[in-house]
Tab-separated table of C-alpha atoms in Angstrom:
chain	number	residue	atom	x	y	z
A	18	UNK	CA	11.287	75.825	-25.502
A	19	UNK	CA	7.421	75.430	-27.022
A	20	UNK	CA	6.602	78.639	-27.592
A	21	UNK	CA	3.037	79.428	-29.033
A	22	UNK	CA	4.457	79.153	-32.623
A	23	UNK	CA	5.931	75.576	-32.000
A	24	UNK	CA	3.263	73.995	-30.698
A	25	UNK	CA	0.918	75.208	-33.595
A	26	UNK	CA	3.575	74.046	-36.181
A	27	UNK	CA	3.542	70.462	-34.238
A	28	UNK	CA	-0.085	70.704	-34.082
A	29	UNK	CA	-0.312	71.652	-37.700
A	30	UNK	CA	2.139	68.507	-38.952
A	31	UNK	CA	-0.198	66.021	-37.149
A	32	UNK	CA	-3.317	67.699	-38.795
A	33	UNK	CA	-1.923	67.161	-42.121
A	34	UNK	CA	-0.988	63.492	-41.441
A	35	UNK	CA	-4.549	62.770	-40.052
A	36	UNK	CA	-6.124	64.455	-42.870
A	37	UNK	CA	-4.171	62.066	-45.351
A	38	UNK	CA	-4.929	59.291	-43.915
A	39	UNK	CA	-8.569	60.685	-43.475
A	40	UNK	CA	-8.665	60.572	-47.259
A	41	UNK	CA	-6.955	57.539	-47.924
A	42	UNK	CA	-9.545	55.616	-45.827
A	43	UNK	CA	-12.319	57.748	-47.943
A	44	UNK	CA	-10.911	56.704	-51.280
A	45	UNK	CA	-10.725	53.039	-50.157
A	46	UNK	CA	-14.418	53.413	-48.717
A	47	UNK	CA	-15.695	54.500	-52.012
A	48	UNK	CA	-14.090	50.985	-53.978
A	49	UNK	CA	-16.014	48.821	-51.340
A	50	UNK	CA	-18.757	47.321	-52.125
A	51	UNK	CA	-21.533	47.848	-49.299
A	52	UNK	CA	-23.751	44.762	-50.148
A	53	UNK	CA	-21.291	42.485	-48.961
A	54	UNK	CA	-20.937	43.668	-46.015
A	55	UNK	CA	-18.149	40.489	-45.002
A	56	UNK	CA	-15.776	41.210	-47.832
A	57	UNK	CA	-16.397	44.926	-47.196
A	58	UNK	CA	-15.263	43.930	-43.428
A	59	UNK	CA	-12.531	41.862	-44.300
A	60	UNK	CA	-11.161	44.531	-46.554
A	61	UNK	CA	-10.849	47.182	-43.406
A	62	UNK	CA	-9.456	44.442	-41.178
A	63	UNK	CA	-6.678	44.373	-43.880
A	64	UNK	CA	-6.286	48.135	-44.687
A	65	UNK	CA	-6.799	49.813	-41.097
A	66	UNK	CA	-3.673	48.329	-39.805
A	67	UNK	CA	-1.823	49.475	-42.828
A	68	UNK	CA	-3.061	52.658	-42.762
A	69	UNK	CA	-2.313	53.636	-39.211
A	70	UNK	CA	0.841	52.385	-38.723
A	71	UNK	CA	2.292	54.196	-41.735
A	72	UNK	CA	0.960	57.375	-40.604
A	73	UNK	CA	1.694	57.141	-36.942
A	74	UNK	CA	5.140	55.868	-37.727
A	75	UNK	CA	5.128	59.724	-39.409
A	76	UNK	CA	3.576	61.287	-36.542
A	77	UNK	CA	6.148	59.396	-34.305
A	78	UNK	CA	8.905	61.115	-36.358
A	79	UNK	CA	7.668	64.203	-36.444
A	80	UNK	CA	7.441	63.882	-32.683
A	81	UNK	CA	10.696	62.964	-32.069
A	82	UNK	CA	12.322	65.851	-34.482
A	83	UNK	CA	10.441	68.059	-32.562
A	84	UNK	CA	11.484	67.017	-28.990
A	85	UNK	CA	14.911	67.262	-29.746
A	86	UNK	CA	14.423	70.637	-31.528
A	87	UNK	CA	12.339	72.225	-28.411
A	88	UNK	CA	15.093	70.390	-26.201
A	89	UNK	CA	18.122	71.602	-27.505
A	90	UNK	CA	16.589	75.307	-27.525
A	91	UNK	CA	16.112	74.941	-23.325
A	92	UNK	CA	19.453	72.316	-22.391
A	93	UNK	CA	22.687	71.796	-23.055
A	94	UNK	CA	23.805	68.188	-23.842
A	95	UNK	CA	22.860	66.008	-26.298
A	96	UNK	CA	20.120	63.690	-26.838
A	97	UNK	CA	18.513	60.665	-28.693
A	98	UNK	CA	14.637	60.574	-28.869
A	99	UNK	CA	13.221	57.404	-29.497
A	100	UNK	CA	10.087	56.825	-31.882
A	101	UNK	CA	7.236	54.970	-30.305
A	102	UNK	CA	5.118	52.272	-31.342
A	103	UNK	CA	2.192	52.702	-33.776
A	104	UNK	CA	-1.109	51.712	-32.027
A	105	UNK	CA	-0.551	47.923	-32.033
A	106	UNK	CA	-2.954	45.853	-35.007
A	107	UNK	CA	-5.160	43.809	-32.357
A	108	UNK	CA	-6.265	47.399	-31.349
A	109	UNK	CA	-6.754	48.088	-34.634
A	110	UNK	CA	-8.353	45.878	-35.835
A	111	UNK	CA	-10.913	45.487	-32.456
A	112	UNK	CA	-11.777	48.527	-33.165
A	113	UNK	CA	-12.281	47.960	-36.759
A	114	UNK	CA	-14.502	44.725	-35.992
A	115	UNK	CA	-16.725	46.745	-33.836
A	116	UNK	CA	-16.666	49.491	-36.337
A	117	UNK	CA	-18.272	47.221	-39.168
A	118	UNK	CA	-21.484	46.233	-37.167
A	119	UNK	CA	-23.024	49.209	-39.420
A	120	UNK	CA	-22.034	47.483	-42.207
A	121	UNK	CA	-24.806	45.092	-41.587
A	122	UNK	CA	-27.365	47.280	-40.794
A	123	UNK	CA	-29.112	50.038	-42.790
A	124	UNK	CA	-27.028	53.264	-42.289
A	125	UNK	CA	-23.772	51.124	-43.622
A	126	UNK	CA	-22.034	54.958	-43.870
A	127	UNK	CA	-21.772	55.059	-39.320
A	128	UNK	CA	-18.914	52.460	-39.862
A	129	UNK	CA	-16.975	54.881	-41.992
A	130	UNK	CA	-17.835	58.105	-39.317
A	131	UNK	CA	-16.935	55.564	-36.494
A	132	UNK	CA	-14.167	54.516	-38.346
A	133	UNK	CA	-13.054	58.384	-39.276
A	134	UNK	CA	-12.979	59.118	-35.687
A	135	UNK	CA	-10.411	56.564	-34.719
A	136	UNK	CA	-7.465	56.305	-37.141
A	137	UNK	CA	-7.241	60.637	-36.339
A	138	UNK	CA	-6.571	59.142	-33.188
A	139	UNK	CA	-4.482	56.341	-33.724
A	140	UNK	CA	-2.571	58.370	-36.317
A	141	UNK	CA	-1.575	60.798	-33.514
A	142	UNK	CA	-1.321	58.396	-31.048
A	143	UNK	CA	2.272	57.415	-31.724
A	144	UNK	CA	3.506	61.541	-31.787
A	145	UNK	CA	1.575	61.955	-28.262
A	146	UNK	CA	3.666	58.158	-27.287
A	147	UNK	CA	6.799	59.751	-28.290
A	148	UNK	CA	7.058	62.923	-26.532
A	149	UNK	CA	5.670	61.040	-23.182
A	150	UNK	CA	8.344	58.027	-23.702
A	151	UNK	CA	11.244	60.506	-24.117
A	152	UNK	CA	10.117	62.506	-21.343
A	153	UNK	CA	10.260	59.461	-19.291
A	154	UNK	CA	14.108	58.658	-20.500
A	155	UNK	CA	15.934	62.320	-21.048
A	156	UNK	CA	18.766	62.503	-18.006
A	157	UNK	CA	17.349	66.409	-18.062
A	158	UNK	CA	14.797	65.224	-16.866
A	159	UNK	CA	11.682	67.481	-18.426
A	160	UNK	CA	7.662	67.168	-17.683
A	161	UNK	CA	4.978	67.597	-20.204
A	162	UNK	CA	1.928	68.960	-20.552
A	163	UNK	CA	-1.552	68.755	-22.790
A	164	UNK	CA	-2.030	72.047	-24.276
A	165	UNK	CA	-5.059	72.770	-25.500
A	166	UNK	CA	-4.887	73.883	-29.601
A	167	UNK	CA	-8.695	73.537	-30.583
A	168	UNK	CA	-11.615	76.515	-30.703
A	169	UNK	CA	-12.964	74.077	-28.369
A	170	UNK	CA	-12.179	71.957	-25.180
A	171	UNK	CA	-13.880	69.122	-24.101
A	172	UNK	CA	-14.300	69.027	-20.317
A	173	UNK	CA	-12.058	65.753	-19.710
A	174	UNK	CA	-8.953	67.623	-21.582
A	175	UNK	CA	-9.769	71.062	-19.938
A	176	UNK	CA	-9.220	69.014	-16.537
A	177	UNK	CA	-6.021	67.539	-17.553
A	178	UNK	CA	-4.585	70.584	-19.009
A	179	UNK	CA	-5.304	72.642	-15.868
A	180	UNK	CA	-2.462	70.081	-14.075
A	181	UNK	CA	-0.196	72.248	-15.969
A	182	UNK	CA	3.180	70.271	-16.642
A	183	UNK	CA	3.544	67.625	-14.024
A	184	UNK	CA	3.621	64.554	-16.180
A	185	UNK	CA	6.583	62.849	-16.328
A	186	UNK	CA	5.842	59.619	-17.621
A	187	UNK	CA	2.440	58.332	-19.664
A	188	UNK	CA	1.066	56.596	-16.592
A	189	UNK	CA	1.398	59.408	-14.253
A	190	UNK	CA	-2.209	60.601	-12.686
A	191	UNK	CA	-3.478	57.087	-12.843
A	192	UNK	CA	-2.811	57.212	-16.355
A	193	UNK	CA	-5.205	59.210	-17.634
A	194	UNK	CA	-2.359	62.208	-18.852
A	195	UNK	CA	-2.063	59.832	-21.994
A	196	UNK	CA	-5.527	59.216	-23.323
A	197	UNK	CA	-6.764	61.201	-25.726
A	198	UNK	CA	-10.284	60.935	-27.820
A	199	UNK	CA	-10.689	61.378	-31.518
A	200	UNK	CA	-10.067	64.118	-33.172
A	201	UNK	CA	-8.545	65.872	-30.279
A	202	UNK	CA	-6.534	69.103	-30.893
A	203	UNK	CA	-4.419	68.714	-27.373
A	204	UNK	CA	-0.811	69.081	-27.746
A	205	UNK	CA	1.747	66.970	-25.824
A	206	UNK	CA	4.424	69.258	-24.960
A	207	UNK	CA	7.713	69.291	-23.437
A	208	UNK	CA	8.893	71.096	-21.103
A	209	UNK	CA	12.205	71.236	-19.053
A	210	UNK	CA	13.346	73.112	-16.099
A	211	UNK	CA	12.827	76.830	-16.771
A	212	UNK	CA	10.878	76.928	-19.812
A	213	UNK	CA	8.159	79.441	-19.673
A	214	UNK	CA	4.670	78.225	-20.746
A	215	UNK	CA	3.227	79.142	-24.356
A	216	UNK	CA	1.505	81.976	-24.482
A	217	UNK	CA	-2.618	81.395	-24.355
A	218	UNK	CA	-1.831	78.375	-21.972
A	219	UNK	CA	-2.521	79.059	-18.580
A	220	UNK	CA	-3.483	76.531	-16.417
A	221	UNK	CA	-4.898	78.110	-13.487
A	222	UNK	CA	-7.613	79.479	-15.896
A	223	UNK	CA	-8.247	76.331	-17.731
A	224	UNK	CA	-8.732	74.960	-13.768
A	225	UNK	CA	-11.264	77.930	-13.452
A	226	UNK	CA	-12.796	76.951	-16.438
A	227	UNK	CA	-13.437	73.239	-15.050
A	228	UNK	CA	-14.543	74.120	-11.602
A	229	UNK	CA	-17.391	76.156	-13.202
A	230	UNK	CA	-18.103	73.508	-16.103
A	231	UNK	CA	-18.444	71.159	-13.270
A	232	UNK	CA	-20.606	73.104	-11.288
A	233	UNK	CA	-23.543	73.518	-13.772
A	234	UNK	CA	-23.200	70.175	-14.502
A	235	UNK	CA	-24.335	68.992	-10.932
C-alpha cells in the first residue's frame, strides 16, 4: 500500500541518485576543456551513456524493491518484479549531440544546464519504466498512478495526475501516462485493488486545479 510515507521515501531514493549523478557530470564538466569544443563533445558522447545507465540501472532497482514491498503489504501471493531498461545510448547520446551546440557558441555553460536537465530524467526514467512494466505483468493485476511530490506542479502532470490510478500499462492514454520532463518530482505509484490513495493526493482536486489553470490560460 503507498502510503504518504512510501512514496516520499521512493521519491527521496531517486533524488539522491539524480543528485549523484548531477555531480558526477559537474566534476567531469570542470576537467573539460571548453576551447575545444569537439574533444569536449566527444568526451560527453562517451560519458553520458555511462553515466545514465549506471544510475538508472539503480533507480530501476530501487523501483523494483519497492513494488514488491508496497505489493506484498496489499496481496497475497508472490511476485517477481522485473528491472527495466536504462534509457537506451542512441537517446543518449541524441540528446547529448544536440546538447553540445553551446559548446560552439559563446555561453559554452547552456550545454551543461541542458545537459543537467536530462540525465535527472533519464536517471529516473528506468524507476518510472519499472513500476509501469510490472504493473503491466503482475496476475493481481494493479493500476498506477503519477502522484505529484514537488512544491510545484506543472500543468501537463497536474492533468495526468487528476486521472487518478487508471494506468495499467505505459502506453495507456495515448501514451502520455509515461512521459515525464526533467527534473520532475511525480511519483509512479502502484496501486492494487483496495488500496486507499496517499494522503495529500486527491485527484478530483488536482482535476479542479487544471480546469481553472486552463481557463485563464484561454
Amino acid at each position: 500500500m503507498a502510503s504518504r510515507a512510501e512514496v516520499a521515501r521512493f521519491h527521496q531514493a531517486n533524488t539522491v541518485l539524480s543528485d549523484r549523478a548531477a555531480k558526477d557530470l559537474e566534476n567531469l564538466w570542470g576537467t573539460l576543456d571548453l576551447t575545444k569544443p569537439e574533444k569536449a563533445r566527444d568526451v560527453l558522447l562517451r560519458y553520458l551513456p555511462v553515466l545514465t545507465d549506471k544510475y538508472g540501472t539503480a533507480a530501476a532497482t530501487v523501483a523494483a524493491e519497492w513494488y514488491e514491498t508496497l505489493r506484498a503489504e496489499s496481496v497475497s501471493g508472490s511476485f517477481s518484479p522485473l528491472l527495466a531498461e536504462p534509457v537506451a545510448e542512441v537517446a543518449v547520446t541524441s540528446r547529448v549531440r544536440f546538447g553540445a551546440q553551446h559548446l560552439f557558441t559563446d555561453n559554452p555553460q547552456q550545454t551543461l544546464a541542458f545537459l543537467a536537465n536530462a540525465v535527472d530524467g533519464y536517471v529516473k526514467q528506468p524507476g518510472r519504466d519499472t513500476v509501469a512494466l510490472n504493473v503491466s505483468r503482475d496476475p493481481a493485476k494493479p493500476t498506477w498512478a503519477r502522484v505529484p511530490k514537488g512544491a510545484h506542479t506543472c500543468r501537463f502532470c497536474v492533468m495526468l495526475a487528476s486521472r487518478g490510478p487508471v494506468y495499467s500499462s505505459r502506453f495507456d492514454a495515448g501514451g502520455d501516462a509515461h512521459r515525464f520532463h526533467g527534473h520532475c518530482d511525480c511519483v509512479a505509484t502502484p496501486f492494487w485493488r483496495g488500496d486507499p490513495l496517499p494522503d495529500g493526493y486527491d485527484p478530483r482536486e488536482l482535476y479542479r486545479q487544471y480546469k481553472a489553470d486552463r481557463s485563464e490560460a484561454l
